[in-house]
Coordinates of C-alpha atoms in Angstrom, one line a residue:
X1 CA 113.0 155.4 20.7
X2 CA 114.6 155.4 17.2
X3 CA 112.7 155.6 13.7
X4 CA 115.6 153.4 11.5
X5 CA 115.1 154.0 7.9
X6 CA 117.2 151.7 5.4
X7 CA 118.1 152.9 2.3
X8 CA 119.4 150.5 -0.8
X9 CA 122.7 151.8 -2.4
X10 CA 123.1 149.1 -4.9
X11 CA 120.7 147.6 -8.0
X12 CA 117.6 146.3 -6.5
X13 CA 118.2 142.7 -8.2
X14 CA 121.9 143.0 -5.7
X15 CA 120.0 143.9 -2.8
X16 CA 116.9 140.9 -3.5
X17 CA 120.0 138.0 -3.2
X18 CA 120.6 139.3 0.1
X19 CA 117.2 140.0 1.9
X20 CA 116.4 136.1 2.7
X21 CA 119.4 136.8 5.3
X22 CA 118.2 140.4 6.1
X23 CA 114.8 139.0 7.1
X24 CA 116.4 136.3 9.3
X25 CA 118.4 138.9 10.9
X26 CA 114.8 140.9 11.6
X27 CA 113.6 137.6 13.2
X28 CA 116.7 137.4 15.5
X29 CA 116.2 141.3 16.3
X30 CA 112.7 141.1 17.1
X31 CA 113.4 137.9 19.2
X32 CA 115.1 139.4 21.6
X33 CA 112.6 142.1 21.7
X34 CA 115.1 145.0 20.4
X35 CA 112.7 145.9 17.2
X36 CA 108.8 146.7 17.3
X37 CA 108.3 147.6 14.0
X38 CA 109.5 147.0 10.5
X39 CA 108.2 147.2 7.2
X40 CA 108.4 148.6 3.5
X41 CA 109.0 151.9 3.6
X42 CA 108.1 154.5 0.5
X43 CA 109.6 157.8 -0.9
X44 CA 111.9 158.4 2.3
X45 CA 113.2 154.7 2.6
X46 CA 113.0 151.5 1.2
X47 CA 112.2 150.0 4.7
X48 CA 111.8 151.3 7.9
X49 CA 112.5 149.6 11.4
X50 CA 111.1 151.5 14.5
X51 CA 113.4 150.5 18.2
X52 CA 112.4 149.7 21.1
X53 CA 114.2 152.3 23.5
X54 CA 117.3 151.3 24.3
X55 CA 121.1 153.1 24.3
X56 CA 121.9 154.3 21.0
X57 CA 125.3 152.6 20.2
X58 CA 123.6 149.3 20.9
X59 CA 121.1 150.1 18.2
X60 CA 123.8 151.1 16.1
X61 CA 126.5 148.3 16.6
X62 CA 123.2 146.1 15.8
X63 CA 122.0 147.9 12.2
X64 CA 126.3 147.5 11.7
X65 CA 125.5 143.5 11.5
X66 CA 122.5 143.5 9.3
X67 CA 123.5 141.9 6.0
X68 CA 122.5 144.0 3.7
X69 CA 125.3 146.7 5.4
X70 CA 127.6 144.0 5.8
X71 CA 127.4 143.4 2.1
X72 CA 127.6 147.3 1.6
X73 CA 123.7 146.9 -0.4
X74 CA 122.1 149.9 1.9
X75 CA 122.8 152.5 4.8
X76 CA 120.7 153.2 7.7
X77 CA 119.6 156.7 8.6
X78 CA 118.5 157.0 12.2
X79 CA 116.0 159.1 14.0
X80 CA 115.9 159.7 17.6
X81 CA 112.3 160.6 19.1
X82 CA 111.1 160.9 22.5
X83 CA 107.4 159.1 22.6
X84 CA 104.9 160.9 25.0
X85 CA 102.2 158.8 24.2
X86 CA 101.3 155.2 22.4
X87 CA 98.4 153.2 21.9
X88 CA 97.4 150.5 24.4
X89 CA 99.1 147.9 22.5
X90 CA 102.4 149.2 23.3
X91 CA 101.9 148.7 26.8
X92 CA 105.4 146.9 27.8
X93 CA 106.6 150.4 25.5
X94 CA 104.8 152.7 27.4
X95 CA 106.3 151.1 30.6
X96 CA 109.7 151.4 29.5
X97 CA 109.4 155.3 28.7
X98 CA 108.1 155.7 32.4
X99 CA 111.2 154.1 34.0

């Protein structure tokens, strides 16, 4: 599983004209079911995305399309984890990481 965490490298009012298509492309990623996870991040980040599992240059050529790279507004800064145990409400999770 990855921990994604977005960093903004332009002004904040640059980034805000850009975040009504980052948060459509968020819709499209957890759609088809790539993202389980996102939200405003704090000191670390300014948001965070957590993955489902998956091969990491999909998850990378994917973060490479979100707008607010695209428009060079932010960088992602990925962490790799292996999860050994979830709560019950990441069952369809939990069934991944036993295959």
């Amino acid at each position: 599983m990855y921990i994604a965490l977005l960093s903004y490298t332009a002004p904040r009012n640059e980034v805000d004209y850009a975040l009504a298509e980052h948060a459509e492309w968020l819709r499209s990623h957890f759609a088809h079911g790539l993202f389980l996870v996102s939200g405003k991040g704090n000191e670390d980040a300014d948001q965070v995305i957590i993955s489902r599992p998956c091969q990491r240059g999909k998850l990378d050529a994917v973060l490479a399309t979100d707008p607010l790279v695209l428009q060079r507004l932010a960088h992602y800064r990925v962490i790799e984890f292996s999860a050994t145990r979830t709560a019950g409400e990441f069952l369809t999770v939990n069934e991944a990481l036993a295959s």
